[in-house]
Tab-separated table of C-alpha atoms in Angstrom:
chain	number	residue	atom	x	y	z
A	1	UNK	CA	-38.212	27.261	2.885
A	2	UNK	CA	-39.418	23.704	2.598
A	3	UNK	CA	-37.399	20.713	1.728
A	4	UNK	CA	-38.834	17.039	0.355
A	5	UNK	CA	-38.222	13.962	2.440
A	6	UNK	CA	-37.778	10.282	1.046
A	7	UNK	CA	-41.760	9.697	1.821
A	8	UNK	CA	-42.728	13.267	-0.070
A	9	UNK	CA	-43.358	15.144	3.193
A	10	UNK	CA	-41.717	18.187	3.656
A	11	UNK	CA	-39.334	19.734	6.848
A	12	UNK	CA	-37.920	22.782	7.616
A	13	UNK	CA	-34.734	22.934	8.528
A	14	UNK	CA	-35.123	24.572	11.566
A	15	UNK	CA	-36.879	21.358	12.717
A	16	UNK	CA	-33.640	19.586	13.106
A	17	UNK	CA	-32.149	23.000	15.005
A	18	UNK	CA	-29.273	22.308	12.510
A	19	UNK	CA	-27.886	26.320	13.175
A	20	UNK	CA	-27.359	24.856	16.832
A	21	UNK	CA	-25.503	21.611	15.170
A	22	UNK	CA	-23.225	23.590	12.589
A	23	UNK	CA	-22.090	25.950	14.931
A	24	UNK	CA	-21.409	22.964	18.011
A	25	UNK	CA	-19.299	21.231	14.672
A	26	UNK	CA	-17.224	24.172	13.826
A	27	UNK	CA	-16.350	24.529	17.040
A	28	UNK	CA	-14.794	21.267	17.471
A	29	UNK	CA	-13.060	21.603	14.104
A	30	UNK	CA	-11.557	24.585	14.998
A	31	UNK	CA	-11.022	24.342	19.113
A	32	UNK	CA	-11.950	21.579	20.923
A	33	UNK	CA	-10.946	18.659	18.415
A	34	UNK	CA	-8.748	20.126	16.276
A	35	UNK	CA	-6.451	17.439	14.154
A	36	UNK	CA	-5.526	19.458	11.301
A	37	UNK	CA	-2.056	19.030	10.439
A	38	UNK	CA	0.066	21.993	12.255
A	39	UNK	CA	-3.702	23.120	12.472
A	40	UNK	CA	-3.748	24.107	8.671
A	41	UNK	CA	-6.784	23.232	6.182
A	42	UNK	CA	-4.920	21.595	3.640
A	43	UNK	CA	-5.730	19.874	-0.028
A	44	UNK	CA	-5.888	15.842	0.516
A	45	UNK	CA	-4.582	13.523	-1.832
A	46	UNK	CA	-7.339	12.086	-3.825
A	47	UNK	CA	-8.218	8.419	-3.671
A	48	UNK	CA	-9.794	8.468	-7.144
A	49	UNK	CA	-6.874	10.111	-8.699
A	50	UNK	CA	-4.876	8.193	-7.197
A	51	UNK	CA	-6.294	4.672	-8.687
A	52	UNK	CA	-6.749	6.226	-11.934
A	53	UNK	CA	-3.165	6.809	-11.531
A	54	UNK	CA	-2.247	3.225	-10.501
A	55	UNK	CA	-4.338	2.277	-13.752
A	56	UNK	CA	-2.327	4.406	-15.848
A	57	UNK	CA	1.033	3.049	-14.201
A	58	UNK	CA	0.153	-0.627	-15.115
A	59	UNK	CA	-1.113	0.227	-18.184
A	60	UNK	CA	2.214	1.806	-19.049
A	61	UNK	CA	4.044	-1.226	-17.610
A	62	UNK	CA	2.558	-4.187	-19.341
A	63	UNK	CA	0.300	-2.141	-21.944
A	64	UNK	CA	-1.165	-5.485	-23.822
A	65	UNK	CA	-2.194	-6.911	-20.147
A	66	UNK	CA	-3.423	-3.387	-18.388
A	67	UNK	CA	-3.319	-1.074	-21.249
A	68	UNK	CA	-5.070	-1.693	-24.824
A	69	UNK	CA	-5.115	-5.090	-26.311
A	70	UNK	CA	-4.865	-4.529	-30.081
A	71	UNK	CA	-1.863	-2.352	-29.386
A	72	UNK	CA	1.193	-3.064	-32.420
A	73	UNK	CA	4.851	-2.870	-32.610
A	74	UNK	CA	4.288	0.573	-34.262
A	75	UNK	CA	2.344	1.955	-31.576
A	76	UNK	CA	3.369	0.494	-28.270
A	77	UNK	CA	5.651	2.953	-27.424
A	78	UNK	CA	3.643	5.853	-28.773
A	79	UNK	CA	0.931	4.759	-26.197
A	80	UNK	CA	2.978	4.108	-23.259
A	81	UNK	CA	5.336	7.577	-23.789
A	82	UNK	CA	1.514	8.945	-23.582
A	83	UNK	CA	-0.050	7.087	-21.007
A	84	UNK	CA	2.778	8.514	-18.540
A	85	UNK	CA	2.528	11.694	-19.657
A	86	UNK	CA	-0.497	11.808	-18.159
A	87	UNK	CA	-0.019	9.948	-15.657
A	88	UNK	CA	3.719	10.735	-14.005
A	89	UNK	CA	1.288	14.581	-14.477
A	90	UNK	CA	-0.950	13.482	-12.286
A	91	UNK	CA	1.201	11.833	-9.682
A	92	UNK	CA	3.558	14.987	-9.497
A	93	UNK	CA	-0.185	16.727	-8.226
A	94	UNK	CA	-0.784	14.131	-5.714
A	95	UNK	CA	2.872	13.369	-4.078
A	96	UNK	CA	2.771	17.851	-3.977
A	97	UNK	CA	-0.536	17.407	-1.695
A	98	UNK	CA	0.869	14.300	0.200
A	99	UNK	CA	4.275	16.079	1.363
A	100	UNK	CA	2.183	18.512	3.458
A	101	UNK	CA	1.432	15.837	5.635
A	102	UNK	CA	4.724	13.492	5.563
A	103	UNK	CA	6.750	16.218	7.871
A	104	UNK	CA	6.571	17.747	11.839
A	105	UNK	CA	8.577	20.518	10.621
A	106	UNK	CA	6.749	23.816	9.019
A	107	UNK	CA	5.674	23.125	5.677
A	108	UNK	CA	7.924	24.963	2.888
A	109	UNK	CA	6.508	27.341	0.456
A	110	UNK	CA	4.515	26.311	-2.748
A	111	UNK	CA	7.358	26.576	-5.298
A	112	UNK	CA	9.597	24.522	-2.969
A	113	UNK	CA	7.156	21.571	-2.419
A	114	UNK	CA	6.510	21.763	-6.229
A	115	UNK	CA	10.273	21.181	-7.070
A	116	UNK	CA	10.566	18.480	-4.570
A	117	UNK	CA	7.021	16.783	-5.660
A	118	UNK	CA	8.560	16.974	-9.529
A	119	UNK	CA	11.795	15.445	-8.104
A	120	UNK	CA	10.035	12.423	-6.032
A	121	UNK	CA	8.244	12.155	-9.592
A	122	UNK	CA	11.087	12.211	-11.750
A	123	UNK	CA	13.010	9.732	-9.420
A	124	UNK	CA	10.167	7.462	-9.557
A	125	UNK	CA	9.937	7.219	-13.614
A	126	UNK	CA	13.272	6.499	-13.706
A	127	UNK	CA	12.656	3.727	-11.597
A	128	UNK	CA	9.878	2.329	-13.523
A	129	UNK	CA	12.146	-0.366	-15.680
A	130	UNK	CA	13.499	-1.827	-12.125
A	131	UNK	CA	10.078	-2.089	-11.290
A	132	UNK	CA	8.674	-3.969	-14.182
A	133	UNK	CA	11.368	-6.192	-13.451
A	134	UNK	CA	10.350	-7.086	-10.381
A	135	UNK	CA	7.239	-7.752	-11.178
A	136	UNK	CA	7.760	-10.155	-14.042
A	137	UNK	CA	9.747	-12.371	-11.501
A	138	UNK	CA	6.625	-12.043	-9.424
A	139	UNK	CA	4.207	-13.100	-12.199
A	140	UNK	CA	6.693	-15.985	-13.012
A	141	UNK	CA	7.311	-17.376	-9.471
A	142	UNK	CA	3.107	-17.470	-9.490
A	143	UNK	CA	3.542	-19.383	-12.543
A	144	UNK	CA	5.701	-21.661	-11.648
A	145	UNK	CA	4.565	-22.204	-7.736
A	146	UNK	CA	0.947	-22.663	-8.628
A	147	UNK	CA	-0.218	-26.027	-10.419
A	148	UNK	CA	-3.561	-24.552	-11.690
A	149	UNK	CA	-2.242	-21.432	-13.595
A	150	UNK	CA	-2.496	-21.913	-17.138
A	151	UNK	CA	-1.033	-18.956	-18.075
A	152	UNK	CA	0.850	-15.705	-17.404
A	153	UNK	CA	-2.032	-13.397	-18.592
A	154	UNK	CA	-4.739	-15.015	-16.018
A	155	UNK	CA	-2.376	-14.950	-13.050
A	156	UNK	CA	-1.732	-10.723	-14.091
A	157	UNK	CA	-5.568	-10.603	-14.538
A	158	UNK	CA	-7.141	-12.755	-11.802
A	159	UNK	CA	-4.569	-13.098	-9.125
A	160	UNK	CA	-5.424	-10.820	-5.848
A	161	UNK	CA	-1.431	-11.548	-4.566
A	162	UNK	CA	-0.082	-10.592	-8.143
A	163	UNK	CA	-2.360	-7.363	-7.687
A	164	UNK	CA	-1.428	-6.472	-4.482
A	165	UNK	CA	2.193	-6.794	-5.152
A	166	UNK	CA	1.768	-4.576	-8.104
A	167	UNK	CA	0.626	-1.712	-5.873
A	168	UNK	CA	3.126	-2.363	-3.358
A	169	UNK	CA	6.144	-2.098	-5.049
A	170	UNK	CA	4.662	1.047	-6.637
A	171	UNK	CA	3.869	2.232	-2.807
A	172	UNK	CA	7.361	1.056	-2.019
A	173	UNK	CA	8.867	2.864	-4.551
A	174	UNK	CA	7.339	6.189	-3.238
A	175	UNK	CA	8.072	5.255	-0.059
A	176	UNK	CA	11.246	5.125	-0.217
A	177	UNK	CA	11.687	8.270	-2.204
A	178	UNK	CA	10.228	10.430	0.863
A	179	UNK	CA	6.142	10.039	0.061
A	180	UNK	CA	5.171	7.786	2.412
A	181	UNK	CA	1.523	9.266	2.639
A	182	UNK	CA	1.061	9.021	-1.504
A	183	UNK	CA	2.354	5.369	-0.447
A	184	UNK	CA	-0.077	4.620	2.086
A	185	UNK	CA	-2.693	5.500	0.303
A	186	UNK	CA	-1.831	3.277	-2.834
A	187	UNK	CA	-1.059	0.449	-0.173
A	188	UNK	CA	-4.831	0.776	1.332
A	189	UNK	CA	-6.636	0.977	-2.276
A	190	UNK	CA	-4.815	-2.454	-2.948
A	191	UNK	CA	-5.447	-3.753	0.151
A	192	UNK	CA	-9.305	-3.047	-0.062
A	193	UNK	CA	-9.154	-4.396	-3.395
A	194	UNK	CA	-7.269	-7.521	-2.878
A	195	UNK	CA	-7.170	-8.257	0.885
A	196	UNK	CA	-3.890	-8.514	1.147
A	197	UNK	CA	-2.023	-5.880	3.855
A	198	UNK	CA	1.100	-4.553	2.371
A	199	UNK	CA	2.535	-1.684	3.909
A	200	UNK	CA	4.457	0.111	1.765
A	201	UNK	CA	7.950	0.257	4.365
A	202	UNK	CA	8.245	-3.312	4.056
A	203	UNK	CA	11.473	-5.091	2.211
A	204	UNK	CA	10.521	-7.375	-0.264
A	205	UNK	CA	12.921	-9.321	-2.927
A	206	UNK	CA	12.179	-10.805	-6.223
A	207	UNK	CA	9.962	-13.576	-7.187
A	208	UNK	CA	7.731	-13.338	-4.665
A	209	UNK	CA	4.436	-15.188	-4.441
A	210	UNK	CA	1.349	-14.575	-2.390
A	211	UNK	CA	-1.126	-17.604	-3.253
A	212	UNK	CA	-5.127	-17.080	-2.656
A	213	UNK	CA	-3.824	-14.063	-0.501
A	214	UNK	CA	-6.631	-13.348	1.808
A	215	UNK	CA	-6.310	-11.714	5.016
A	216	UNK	CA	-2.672	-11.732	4.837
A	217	UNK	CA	-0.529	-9.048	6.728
A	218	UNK	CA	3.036	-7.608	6.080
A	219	UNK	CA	4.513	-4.951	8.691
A	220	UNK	CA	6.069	-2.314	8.152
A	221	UNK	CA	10.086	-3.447	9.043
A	222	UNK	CA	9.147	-6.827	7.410
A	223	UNK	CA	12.415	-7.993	5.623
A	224	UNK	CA	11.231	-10.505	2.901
A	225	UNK	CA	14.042	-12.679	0.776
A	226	UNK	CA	13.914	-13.810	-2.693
A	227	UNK	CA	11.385	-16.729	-3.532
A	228	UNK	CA	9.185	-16.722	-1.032
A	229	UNK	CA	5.799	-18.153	-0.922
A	230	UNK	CA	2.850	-16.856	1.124
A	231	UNK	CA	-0.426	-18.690	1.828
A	232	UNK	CA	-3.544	-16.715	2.733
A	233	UNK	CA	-3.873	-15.661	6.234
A	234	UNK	CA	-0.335	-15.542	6.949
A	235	UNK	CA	0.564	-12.704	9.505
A	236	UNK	CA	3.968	-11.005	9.504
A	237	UNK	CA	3.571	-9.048	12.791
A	238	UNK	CA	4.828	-7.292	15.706
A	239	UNK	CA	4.973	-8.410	18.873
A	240	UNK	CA	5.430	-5.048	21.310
A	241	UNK	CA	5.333	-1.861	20.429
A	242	UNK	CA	8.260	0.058	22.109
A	243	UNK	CA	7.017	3.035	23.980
A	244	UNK	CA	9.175	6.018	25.369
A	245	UNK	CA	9.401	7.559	29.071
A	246	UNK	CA	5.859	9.112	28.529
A	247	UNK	CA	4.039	6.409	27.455
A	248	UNK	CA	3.974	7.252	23.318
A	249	UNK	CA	4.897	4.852	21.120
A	250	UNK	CA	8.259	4.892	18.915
A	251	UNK	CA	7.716	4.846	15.857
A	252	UNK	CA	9.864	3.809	12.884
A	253	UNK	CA	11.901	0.660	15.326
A	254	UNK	CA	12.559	-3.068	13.961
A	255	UNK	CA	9.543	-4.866	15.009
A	256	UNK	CA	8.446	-7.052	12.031
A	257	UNK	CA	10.102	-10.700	11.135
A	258	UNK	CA	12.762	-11.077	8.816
A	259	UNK	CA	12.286	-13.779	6.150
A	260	UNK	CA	14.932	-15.076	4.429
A	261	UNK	CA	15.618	-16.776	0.530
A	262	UNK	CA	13.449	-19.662	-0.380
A	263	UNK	CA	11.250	-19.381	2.802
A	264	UNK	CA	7.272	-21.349	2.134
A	265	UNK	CA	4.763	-20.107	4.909
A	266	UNK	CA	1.513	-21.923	4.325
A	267	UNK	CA	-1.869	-20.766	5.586
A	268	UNK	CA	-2.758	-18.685	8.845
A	269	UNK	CA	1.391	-18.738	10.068
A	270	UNK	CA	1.275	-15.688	12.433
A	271	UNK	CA	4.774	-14.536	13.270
A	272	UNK	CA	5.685	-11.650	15.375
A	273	UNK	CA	8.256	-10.183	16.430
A	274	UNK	CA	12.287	-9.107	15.233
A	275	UNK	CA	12.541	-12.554	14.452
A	276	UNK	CA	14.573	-14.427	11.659
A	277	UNK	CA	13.183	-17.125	9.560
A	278	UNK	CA	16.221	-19.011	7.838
A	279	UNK	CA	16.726	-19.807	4.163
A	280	UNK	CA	15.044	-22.143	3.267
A	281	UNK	CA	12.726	-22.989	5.880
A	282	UNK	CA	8.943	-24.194	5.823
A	283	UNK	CA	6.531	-22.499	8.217
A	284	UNK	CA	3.681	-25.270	8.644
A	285	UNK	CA	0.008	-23.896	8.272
A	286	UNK	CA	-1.491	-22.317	11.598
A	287	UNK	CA	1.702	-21.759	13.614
A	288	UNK	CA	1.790	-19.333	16.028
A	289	UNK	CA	6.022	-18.560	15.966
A	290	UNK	CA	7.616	-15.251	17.925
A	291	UNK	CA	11.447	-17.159	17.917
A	292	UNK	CA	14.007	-17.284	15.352
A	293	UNK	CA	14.592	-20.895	13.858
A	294	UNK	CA	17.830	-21.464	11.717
A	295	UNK	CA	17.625	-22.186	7.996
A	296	UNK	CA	16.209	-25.386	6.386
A	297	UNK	CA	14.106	-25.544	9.505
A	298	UNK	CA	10.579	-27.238	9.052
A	299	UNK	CA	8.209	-26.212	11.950
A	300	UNK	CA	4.959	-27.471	12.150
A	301	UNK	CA	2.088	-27.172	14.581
A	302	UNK	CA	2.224	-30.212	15.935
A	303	UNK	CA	6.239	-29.144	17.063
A	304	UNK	CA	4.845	-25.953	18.466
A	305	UNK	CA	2.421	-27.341	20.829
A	306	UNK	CA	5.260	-30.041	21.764
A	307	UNK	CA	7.237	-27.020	22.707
């Protein structure tokens, strides 16, 4: 048996010894390399589904926006109770095949992970109204913090920040509910969308505002107030990574900066560390700050090098 090549020869297989090369691959899979989770094949969660889910989830949320345009009063709610039919269907699916990786402990049977998938689901329609809220203040702090929108509708449709918001505080909601894989994923389809770095742990209040948005970062432990403002390149960051007696790091501790209310960080800020940032503060463009400063503080670079 012959097989074509891009130039219209034709190989056999044996020429690449492949039988050789299969049997060198399983054995890593299976011996020497072996990362399967408690060193079980298991079903991944489904990056495709997964932003066809996101899709369906903002459609549902601001259906004239994300959903159908020449939706009416008469069949709004008739498309959205449909739309998440669908959709909270296909999320129950996914969070089931992201639990089998969220836990060290020995995974529980099918029915049980089904019930607790359908649970995580449930939890997370219910908080869908919550959600929406946030997410109008988000769209109208964009509004009102940027000079050249000219309306609500462009900043939903061609804002990166007001994108990559959206899919956090979806992530975060999951998150928080016990999916934090189904969260990371969501997190990483809107960063390679937008971007913009959100991970899904991080604490972030109302009306927040990520303008232009490019390469900006948010940890993990990041505690962010109401109204604030990010500028692109901005870096929320850790500064060491606590390690135990043998060396591995420790996962899950306080490293990230907390930002308080009313904080404005303008363009490539990096700040690292378990560090507060008071109310009402400006964070000048290109500082480099790993120490607290009280609020109303206004720290620019030209300060930091003085320091």
């Amino acid at each position: 048996m012959t097989r074509d090549t891009f130039d219209g020869t034709s190989v056999k297989p044996s020429h690449w010894n492949l039988a050789s090369v299969i049997e060198q691959l399983r054995v890593s899979r299976e011996a020497t390399h072996n990362i399967r989770h408690h060193g079980r094949v298991r079903e991944l969660p489904s990056r495709e589904a997964l932003t066809i889910i996101v899709n369906g989830l903002q459609a549902a949320l601001f259906p004239t926006h994300y959903g159908r345009p020449n939706l009416t009063d008469e069949s709004i709610d008739f498309f959205v109770g449909d739309t998440l039919n669908t959709t909270l269907n296909r999320l129950a699916e996914q969070v089931r095949r992201g639990l089998q990786f969220s836990s060290e402990e020995a995974i529980p049977n099918e029915e049980a992970l089904t019930r607790q998938a359908q649970d995580i689901t449930r939890q997370f329609a219910a908080g869908l109204p919550e959600i929406r809220g946030l997410l109008v203040s988000d769209v109208q702090a964009a509004f009102s913090g940027d000079p050249a929108a000219t309306s609500v509708a462009e900043i939903m449709l061609c804002y990166p920040g007001t994108i990559a918001i959206l899919y956090y505080r979806l992530a975060h909601s999951l998150h928080r509910l016990g999916s934090p894989f189904l969260a990371r994923l969501i997190s990483d389809i809107g960063h390679s969308m937008t971007g913009i770095d959100i991970h899904p742990g991080a604490q972030i209040g109302a009306s927040f505002f990520i303008d232009h948005g490019t390469g900006v970062v948010i940890g993990e432990t990041a505690i962010i107030g109401q109204r604030v403002r990010l500028y692109q390149h901005v870096t929320l960051g850790a500064k060491r990574f606590p390690a135990d007696e043998q060396g591995v790091l420790i996962k899950g501790v306080p490293r990230h900066p907390i930002v308080e209310d009313d904080v404005v960080i303008y363009a490539g800020a990096t700040i690292l560390g378990r560090i507060t940032i008071g109310a009402g503060s400006t964070i000048g463009g290109n500082v480099w700050l790993t120490q607290s400063v009280p609020p109303a503080s206004n720290v620019s670079q030209a300060q930091m090098r003085n320091d």
